[in-house]
mmCIF file of C-alpha atoms in Angstrom:
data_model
loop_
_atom_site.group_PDB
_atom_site.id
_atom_site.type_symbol
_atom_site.label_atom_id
_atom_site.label_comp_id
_atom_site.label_asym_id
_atom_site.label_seq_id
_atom_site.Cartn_x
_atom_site.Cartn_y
_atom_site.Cartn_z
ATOM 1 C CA UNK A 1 -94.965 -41.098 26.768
ATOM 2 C CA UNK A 2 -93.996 -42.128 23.206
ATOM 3 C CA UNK A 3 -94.650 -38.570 21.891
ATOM 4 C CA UNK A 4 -92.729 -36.529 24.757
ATOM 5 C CA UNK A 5 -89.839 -39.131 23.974
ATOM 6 C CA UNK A 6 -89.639 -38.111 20.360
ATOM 7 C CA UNK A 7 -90.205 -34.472 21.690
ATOM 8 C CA UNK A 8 -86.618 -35.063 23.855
ATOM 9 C CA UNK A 9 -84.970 -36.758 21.174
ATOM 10 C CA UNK A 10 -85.707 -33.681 18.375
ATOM 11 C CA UNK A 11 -84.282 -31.160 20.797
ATOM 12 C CA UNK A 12 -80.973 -33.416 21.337
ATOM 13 C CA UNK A 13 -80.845 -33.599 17.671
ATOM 14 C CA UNK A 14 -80.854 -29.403 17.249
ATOM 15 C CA UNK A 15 -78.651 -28.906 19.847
ATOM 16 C CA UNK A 16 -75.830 -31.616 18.234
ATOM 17 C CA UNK A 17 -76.638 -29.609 15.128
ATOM 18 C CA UNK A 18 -76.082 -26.055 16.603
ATOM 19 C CA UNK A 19 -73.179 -27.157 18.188
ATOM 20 C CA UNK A 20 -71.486 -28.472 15.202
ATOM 21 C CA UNK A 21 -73.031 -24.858 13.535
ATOM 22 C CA UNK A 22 -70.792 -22.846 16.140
ATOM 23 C CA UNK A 23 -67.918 -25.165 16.112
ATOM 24 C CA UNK A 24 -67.781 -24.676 12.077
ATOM 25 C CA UNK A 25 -68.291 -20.978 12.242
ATOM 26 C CA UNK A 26 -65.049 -20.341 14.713
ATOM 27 C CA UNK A 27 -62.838 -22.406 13.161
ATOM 28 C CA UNK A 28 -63.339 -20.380 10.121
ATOM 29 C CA UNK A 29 -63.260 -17.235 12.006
ATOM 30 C CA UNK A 30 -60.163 -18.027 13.258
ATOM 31 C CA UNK A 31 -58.194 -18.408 9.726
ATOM 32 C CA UNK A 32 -59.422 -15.156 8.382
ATOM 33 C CA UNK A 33 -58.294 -13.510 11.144
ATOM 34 C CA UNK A 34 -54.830 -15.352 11.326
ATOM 35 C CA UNK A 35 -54.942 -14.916 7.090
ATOM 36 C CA UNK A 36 -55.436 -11.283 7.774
ATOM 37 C CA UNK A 37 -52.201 -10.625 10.458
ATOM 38 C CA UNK A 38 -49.707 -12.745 8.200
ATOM 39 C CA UNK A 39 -47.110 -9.868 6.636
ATOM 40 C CA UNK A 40 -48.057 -8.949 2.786
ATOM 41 C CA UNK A 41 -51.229 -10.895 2.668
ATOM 42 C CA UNK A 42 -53.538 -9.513 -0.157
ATOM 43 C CA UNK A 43 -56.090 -12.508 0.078
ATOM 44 C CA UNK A 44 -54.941 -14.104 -3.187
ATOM 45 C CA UNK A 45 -53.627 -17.352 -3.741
ATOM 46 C CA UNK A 46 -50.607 -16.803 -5.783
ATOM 47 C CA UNK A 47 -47.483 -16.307 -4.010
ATOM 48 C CA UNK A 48 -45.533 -12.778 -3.697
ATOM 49 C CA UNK A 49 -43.203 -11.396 -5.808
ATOM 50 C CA UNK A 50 -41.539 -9.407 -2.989
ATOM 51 C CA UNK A 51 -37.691 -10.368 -2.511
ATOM 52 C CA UNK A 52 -36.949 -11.392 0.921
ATOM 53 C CA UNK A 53 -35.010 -8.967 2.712
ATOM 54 C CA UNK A 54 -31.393 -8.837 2.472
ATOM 55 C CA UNK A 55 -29.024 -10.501 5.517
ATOM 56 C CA UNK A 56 -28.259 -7.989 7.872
ATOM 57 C CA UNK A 57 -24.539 -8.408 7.502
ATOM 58 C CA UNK A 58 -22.108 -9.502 5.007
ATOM 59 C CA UNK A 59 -21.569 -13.412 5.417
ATOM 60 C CA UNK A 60 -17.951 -14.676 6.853
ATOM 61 C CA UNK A 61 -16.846 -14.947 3.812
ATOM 62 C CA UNK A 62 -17.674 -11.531 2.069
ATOM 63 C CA UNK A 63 -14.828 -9.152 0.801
ATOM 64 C CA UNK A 64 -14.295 -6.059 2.982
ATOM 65 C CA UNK A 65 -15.848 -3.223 0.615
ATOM 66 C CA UNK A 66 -13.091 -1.269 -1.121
ATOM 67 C CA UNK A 67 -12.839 2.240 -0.468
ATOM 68 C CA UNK A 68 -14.916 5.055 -2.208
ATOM 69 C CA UNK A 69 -13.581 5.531 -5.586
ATOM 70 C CA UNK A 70 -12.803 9.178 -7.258
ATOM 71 C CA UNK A 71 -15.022 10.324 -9.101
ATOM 72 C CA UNK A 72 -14.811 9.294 -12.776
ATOM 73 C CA UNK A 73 -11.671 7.529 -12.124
ATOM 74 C CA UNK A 74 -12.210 3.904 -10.741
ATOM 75 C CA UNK A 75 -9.399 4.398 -8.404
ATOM 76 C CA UNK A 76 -9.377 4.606 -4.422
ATOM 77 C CA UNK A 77 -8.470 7.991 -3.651
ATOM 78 C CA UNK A 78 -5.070 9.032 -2.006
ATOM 79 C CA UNK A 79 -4.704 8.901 1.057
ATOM 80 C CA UNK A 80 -3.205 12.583 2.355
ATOM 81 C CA UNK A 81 -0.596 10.619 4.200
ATOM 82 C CA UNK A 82 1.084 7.137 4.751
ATOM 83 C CA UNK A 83 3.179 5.604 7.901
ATOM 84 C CA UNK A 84 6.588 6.722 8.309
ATOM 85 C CA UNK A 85 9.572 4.849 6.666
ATOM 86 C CA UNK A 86 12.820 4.821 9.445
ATOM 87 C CA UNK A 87 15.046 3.087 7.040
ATOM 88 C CA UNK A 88 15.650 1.500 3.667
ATOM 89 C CA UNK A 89 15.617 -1.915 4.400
ATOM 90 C CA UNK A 90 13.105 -2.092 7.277
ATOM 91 C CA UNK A 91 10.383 -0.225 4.912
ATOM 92 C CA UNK A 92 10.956 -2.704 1.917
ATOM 93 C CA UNK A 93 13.621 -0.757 -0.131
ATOM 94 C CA UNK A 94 17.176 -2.286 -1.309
ATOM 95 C CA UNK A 95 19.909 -2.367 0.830
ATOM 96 C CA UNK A 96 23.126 -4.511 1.747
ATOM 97 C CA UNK A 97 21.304 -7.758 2.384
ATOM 98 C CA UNK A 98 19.508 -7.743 -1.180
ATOM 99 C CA UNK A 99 22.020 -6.480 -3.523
ATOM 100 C CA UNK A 100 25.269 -7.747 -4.550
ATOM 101 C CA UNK A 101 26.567 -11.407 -5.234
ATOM 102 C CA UNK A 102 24.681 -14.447 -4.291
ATOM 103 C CA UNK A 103 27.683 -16.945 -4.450
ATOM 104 C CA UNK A 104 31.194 -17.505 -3.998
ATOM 105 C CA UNK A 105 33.793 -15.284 -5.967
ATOM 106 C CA UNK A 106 37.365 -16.044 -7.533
ATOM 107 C CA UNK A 107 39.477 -13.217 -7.782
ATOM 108 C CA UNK A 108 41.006 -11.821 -10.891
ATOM 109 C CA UNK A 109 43.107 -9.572 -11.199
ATOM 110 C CA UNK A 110 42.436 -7.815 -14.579
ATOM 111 C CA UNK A 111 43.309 -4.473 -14.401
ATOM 112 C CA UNK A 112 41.565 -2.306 -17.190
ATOM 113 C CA UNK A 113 39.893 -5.301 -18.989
ATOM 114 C CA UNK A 114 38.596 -4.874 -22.741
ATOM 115 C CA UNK A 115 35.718 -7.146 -23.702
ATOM 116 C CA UNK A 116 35.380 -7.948 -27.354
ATOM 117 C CA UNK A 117 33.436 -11.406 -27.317
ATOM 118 C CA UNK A 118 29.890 -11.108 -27.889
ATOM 119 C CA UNK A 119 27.572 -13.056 -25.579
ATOM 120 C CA UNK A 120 30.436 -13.247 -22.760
ATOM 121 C CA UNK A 121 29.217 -14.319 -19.114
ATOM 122 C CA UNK A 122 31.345 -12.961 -16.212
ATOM 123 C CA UNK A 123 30.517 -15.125 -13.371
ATOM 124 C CA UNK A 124 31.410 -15.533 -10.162
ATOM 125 C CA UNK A 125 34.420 -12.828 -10.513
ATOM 126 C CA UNK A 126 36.319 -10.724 -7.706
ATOM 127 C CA UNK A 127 37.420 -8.229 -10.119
ATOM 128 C CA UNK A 128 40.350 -6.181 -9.313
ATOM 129 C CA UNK A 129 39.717 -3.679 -12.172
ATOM 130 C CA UNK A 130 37.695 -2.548 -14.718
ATOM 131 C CA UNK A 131 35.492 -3.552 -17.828
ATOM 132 C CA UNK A 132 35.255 -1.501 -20.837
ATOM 133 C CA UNK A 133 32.525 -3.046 -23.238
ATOM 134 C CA UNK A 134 33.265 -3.409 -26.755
ATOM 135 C CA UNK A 135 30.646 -5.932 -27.672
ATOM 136 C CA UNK A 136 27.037 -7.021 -27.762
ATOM 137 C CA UNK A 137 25.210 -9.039 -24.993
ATOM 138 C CA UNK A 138 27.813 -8.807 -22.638
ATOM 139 C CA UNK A 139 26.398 -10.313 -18.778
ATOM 140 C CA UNK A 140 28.105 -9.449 -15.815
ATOM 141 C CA UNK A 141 26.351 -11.499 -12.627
ATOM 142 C CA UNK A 142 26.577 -12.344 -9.364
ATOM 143 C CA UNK A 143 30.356 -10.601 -9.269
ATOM 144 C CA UNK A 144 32.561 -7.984 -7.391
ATOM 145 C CA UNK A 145 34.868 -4.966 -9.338
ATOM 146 C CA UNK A 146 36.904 -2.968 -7.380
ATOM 147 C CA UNK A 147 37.902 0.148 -9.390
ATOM 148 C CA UNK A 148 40.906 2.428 -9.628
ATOM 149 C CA UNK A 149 39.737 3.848 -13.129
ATOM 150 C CA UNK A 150 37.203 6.325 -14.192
ATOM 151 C CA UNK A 151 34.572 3.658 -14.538
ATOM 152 C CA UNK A 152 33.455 -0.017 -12.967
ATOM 153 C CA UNK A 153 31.719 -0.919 -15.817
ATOM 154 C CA UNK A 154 31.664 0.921 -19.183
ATOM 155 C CA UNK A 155 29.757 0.414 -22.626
ATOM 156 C CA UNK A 156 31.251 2.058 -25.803
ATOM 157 C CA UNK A 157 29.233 3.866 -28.830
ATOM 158 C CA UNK A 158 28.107 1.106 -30.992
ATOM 159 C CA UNK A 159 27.498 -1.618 -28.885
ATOM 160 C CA UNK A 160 24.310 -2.711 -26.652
ATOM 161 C CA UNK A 161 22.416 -5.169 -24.462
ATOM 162 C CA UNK A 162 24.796 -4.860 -21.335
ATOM 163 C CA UNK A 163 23.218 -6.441 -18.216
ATOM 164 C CA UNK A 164 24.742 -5.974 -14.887
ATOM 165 C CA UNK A 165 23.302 -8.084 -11.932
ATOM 166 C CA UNK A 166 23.691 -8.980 -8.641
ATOM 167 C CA UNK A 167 27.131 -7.262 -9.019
ATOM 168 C CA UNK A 168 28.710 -5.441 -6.385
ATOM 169 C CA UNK A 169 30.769 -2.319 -7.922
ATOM 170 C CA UNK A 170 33.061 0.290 -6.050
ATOM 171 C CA UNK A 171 36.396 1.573 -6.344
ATOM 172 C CA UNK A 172 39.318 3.062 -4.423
ATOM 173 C CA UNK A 173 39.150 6.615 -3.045
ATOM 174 C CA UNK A 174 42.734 8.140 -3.664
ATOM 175 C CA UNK A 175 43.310 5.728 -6.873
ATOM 176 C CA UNK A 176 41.870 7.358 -9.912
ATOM 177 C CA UNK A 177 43.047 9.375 -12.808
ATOM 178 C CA UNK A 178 41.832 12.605 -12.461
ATOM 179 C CA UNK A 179 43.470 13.711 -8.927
ATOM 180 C CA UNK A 180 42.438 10.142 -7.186
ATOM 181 C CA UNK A 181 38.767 10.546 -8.516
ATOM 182 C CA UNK A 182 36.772 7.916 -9.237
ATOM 183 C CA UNK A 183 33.261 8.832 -11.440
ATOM 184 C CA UNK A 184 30.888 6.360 -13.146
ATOM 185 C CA UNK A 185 30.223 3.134 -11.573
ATOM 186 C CA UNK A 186 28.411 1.971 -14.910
ATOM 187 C CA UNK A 187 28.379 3.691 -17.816
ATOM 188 C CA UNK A 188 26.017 3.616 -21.231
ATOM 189 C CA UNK A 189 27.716 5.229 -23.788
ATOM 190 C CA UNK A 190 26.160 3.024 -25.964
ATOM 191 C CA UNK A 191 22.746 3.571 -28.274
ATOM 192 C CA UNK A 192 20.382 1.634 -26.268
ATOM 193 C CA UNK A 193 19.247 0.483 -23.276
ATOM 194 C CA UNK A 194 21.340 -1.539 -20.728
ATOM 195 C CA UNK A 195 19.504 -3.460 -17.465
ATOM 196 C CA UNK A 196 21.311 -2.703 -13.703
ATOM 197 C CA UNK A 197 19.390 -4.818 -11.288
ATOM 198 C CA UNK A 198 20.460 -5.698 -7.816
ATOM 199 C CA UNK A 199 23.558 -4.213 -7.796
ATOM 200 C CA UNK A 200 25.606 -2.607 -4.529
ATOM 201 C CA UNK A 201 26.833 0.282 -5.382
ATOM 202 C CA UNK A 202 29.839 2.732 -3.422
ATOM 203 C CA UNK A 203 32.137 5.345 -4.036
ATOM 204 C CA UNK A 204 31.524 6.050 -7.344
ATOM 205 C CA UNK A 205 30.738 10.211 -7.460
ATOM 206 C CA UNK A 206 28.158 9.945 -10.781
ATOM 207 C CA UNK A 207 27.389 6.207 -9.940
ATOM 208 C CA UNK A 208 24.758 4.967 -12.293
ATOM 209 C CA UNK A 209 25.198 7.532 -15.846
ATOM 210 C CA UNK A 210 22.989 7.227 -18.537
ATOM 211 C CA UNK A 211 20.343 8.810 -21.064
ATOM 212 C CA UNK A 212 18.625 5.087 -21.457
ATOM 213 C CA UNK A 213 17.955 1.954 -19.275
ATOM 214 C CA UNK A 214 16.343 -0.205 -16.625
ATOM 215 C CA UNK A 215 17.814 0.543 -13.358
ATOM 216 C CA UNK A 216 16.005 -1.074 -10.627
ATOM 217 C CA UNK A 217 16.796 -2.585 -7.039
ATOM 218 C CA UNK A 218 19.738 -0.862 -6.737
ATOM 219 C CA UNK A 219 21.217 -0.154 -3.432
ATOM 220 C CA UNK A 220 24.179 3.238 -3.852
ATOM 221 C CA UNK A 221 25.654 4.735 -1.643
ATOM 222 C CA UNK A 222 28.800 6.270 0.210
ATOM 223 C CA UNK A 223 29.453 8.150 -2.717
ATOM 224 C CA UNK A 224 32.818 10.118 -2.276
ATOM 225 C CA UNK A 225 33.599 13.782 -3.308
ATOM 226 C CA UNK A 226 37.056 14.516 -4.675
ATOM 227 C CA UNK A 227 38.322 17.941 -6.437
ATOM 228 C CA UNK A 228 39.450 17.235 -10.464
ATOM 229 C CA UNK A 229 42.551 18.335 -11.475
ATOM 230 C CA UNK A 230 41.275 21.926 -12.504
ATOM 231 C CA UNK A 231 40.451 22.146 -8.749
ATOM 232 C CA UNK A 232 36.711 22.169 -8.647
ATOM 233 C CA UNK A 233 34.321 19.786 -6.547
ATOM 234 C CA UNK A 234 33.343 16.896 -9.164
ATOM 235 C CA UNK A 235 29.481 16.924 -8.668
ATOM 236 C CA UNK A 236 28.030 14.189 -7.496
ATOM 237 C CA UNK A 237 24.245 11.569 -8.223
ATOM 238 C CA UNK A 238 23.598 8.582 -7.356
ATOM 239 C CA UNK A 239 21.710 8.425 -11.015
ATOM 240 C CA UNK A 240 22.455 11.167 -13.572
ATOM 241 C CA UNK A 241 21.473 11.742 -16.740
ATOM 242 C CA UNK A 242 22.264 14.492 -19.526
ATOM 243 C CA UNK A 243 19.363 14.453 -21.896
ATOM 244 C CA UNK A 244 18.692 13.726 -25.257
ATOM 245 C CA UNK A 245 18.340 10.319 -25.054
ATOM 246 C CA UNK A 246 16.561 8.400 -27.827
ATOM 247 C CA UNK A 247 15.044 5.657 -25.580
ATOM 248 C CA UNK A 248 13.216 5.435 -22.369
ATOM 249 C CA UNK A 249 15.028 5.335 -18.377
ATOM 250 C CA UNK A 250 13.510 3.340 -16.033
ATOM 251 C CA UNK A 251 14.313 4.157 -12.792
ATOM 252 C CA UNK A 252 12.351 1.806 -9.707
ATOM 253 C CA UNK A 253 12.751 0.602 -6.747
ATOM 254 C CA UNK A 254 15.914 2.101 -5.753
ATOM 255 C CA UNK A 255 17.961 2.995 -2.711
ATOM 256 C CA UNK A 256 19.427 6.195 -3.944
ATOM 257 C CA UNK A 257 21.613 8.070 -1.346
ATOM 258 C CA UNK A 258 23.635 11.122 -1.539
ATOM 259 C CA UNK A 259 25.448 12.057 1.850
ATOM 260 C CA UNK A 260 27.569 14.684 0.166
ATOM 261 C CA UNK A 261 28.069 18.114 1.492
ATOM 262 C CA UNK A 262 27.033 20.299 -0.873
ATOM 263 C CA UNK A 263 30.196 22.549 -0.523
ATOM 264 C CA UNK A 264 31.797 19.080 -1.957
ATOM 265 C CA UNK A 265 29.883 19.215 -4.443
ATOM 266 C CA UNK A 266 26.774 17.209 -3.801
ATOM 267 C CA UNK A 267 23.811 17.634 -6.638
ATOM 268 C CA UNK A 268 21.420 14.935 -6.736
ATOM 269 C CA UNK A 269 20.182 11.608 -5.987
ATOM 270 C CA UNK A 270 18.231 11.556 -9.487
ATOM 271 C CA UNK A 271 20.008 14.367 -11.881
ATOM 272 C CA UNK A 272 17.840 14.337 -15.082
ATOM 273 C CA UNK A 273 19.731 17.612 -16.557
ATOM 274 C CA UNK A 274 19.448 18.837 -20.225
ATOM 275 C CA UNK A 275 23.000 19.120 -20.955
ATOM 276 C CA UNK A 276 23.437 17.617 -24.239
ATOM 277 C CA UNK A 277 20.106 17.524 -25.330
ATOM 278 C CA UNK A 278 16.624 17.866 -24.237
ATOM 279 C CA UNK A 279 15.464 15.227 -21.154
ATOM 280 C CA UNK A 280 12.300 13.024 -22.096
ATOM 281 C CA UNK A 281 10.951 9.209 -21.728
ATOM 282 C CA UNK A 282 12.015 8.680 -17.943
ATOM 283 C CA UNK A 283 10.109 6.745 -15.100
ATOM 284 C CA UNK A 284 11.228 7.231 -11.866
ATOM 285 C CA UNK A 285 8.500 5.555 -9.518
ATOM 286 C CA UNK A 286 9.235 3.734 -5.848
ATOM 287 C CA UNK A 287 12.476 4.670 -5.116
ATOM 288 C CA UNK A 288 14.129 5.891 -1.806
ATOM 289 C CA UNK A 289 15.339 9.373 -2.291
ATOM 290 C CA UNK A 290 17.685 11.266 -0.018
ATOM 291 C CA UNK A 291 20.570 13.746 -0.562
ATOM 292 C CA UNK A 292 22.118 16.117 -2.983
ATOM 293 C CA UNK A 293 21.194 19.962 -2.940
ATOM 294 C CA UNK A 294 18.129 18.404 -4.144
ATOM 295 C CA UNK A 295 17.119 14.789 -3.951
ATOM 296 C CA UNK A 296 15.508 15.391 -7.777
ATOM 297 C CA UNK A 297 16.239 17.464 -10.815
ATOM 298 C CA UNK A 298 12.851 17.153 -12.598
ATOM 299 C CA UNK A 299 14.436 17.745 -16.269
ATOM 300 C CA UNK A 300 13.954 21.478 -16.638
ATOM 301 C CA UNK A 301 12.018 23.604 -19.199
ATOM 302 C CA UNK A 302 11.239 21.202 -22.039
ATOM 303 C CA UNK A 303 11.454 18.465 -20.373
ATOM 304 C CA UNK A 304 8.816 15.783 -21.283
ATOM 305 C CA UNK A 305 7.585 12.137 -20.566
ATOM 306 C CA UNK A 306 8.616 12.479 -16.866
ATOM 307 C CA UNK A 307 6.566 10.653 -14.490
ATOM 308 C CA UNK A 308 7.800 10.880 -10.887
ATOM 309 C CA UNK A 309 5.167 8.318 -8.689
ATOM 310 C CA UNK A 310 4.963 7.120 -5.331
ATOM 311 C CA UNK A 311 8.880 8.001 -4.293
ATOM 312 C CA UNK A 312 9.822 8.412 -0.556
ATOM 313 C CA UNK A 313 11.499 11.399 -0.338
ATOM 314 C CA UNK A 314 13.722 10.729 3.077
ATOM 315 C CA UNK A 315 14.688 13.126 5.223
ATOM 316 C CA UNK A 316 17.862 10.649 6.637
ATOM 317 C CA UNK A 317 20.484 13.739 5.178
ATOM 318 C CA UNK A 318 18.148 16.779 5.455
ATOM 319 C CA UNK A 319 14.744 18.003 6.722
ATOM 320 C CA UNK A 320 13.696 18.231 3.370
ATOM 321 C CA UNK A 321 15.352 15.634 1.551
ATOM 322 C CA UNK A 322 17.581 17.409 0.135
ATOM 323 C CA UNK A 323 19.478 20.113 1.544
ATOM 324 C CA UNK A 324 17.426 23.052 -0.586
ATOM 325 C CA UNK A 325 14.563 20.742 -1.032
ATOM 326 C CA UNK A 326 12.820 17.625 -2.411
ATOM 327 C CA UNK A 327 13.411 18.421 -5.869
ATOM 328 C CA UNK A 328 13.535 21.036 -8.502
ATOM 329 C CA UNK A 329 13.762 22.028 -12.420
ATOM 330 C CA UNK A 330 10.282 20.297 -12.677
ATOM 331 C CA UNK A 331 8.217 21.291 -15.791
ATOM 332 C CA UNK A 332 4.992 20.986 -14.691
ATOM 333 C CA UNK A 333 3.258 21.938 -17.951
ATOM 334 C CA UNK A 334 5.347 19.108 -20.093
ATOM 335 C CA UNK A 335 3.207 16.902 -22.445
ATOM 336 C CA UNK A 336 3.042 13.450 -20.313
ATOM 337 C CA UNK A 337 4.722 14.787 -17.332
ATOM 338 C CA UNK A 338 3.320 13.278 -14.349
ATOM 339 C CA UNK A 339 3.792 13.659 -10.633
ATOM 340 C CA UNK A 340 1.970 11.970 -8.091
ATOM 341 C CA UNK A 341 1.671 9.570 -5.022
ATOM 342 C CA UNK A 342 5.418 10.999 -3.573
ATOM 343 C CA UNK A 343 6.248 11.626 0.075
ATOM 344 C CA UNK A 344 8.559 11.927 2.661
ATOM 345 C CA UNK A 345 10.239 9.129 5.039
ATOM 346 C CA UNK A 346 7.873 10.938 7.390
ATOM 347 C CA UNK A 347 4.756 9.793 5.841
ATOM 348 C CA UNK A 348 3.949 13.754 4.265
ATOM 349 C CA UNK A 349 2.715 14.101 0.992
ATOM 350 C CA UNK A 350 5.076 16.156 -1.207
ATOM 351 C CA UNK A 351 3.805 17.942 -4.037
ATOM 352 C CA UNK A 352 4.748 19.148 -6.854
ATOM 353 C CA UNK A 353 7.727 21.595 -6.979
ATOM 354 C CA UNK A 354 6.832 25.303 -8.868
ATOM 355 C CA UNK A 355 7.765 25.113 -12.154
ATOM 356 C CA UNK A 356 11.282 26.534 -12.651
#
């Protein structure tokens, strides 16, 4: 009895043991196996040097991506054409409700006023009149002339640094010397540069006249033909300039309109012409353009330094801008002559015009 009891309790004791044998060998069966599905798992410890993969999509946060550059240039490229502009002012260009004075005026009644006072501040003046410049520094802000001479604002040889801002200038049709004309709104007759900024601009027929300066967001327009005493049409530009100027002309972000009939005369709304000298150094670039027999004269043959970028060309006067075209005289070979990034109101991009 004793012996068939120790029999029974040996074969309890193997089967515990198997048991515990099987149990073991599963459990370890079951790693490997789960060791062996895991992604990247090479059986060694260390961990892997794999990067984990990249978010699907850009965070909230991220930048939109720019656009595909040109090659070897950094720059997005141009697009081959841009909305259509209906009108100065609605597309971001001066007009009546950003140029002129910003305050209150007092009127004066100067007549043809000389100005010999260096530094001098005219301020706040209705001018009945005109100003011819004989000094240095000379300011004229936030004022009004009203012309009956050849000029609203003139700067002699000799003297510099004229700024005219926020100023209002026209004149009287009918009133002027030569037959009732009226010609040069401002004037630099002087050997440097002179700033117009801001200024509304009428009537005059060559408004803004000068070989060197910073015109910019200038609103002209209504310019008005009239025949000289010889007879002729007097030509007519919003901005004209007769070459051989010494120093740069900056010409940006400008509202520059011709509505003149050609047969009266009309030329330009930018007239770079080599007249008394060659034309170099100028920067036209954002400006609206319209009018004239064309609404640019590029300098002619010679010309240099001319960079004509991102204009709008509009096609408020003429189809093409101006009544024979967008522009002419354009020297396309000139060292540093650049055109590019110009259009029409319509959102067309306008190229280059053959050289002349």
């Amino acid at each position: 009895m004793t012996q068939h009891r120790r029999r029974l309790t040996a074969w309890l004791l193997a089967g515990v043991v198997l048991a515990v044998v099987l149990t073991l060998y599963r459990a370890d069966r079951t790693a490997m196996n789960e060791h062996e599905a895991a992604p990247g798992a090479t059986g060694s410890a260390a961990p892997s040097a794999t990067a984990p993969p990249a978010p699907s999509s850009p965070p909230a946060t991220s930048a939109p991506p720019s656009p595909t550059a040109s090659p070897g240039t950094g720059e997005p490229p141009p697009a081959s054409s841009a909305p259509p502009c209906t009108s100065p002012g609605t597309c971001g260009f001066p007009d009546a409700s950003t140029t002129g004075p910003r305050i209150d005026l007092e009127r004066h009644d100067t007549g043809n006023m000389s100005v010999k006072k260096d530094g001098m501040v005219i301020k706040g003046w209705d001018i009945r009149g005109s100003l011819d410049i004989y000094a240095n520094d000379v300011t004229v802000i936030d004022s009004r002339i009203t012309s009956t001479n050849w000029w609203g604002i003139n700067l002699r040889p000799g003297f510099s640094g004229l700024k005219v801002l926020h100023t209002t200038i026209t004149a009287v049709p009918g009133k002027g010397p030569d037959n009732g004309g009226v010609n040069y709104a401002v004037s630099n007759m002087g050997g440097s540069s002179i700033e117009v900024g801001w200024c509304d601009i009428s009537v005059f027929g060559n408004a803004l006249s000068m070989g060197q300066g910073d015109l910019h967001d200038n609103y002209v327009h209504d310019l008005v033909a009239f025949r000289n005493q010889g007879g002729e049409w007097q030509h007519t530009d919003a901005v004209i300039s007769g070459g051989g100027n010494k120093g740069r002309l900056t010409i940006r972000r400008n509202t520059l309109l011709n509505s003149t009939a050609v047969d009266k005369g009309a030329t330009a709304a930018v007239g770079l012409f080599a007249d008394t000298g060659v034309v170099s150094s100028v920067v036209v670039e954002g400006n609206w353009l319209a009018g004239g027999a064309y609404a640019l004269y590029g300098g002619g043959p010679g010309a240099t330094g001319i960079q004509v970028t991102d204009n709008v060309f509009s096609t408020q006067y003429h189809p093409a801008s101006g009544a024979y075209g967008t522009a002419t005289a354009w020297n396309a070979g000139g060292a540093g002559n650049v055109w590019k990034g110009n259009r029409m109101s319509d959102g067309r991009p306008v190229e280059p015009p053959p050289a002349s």
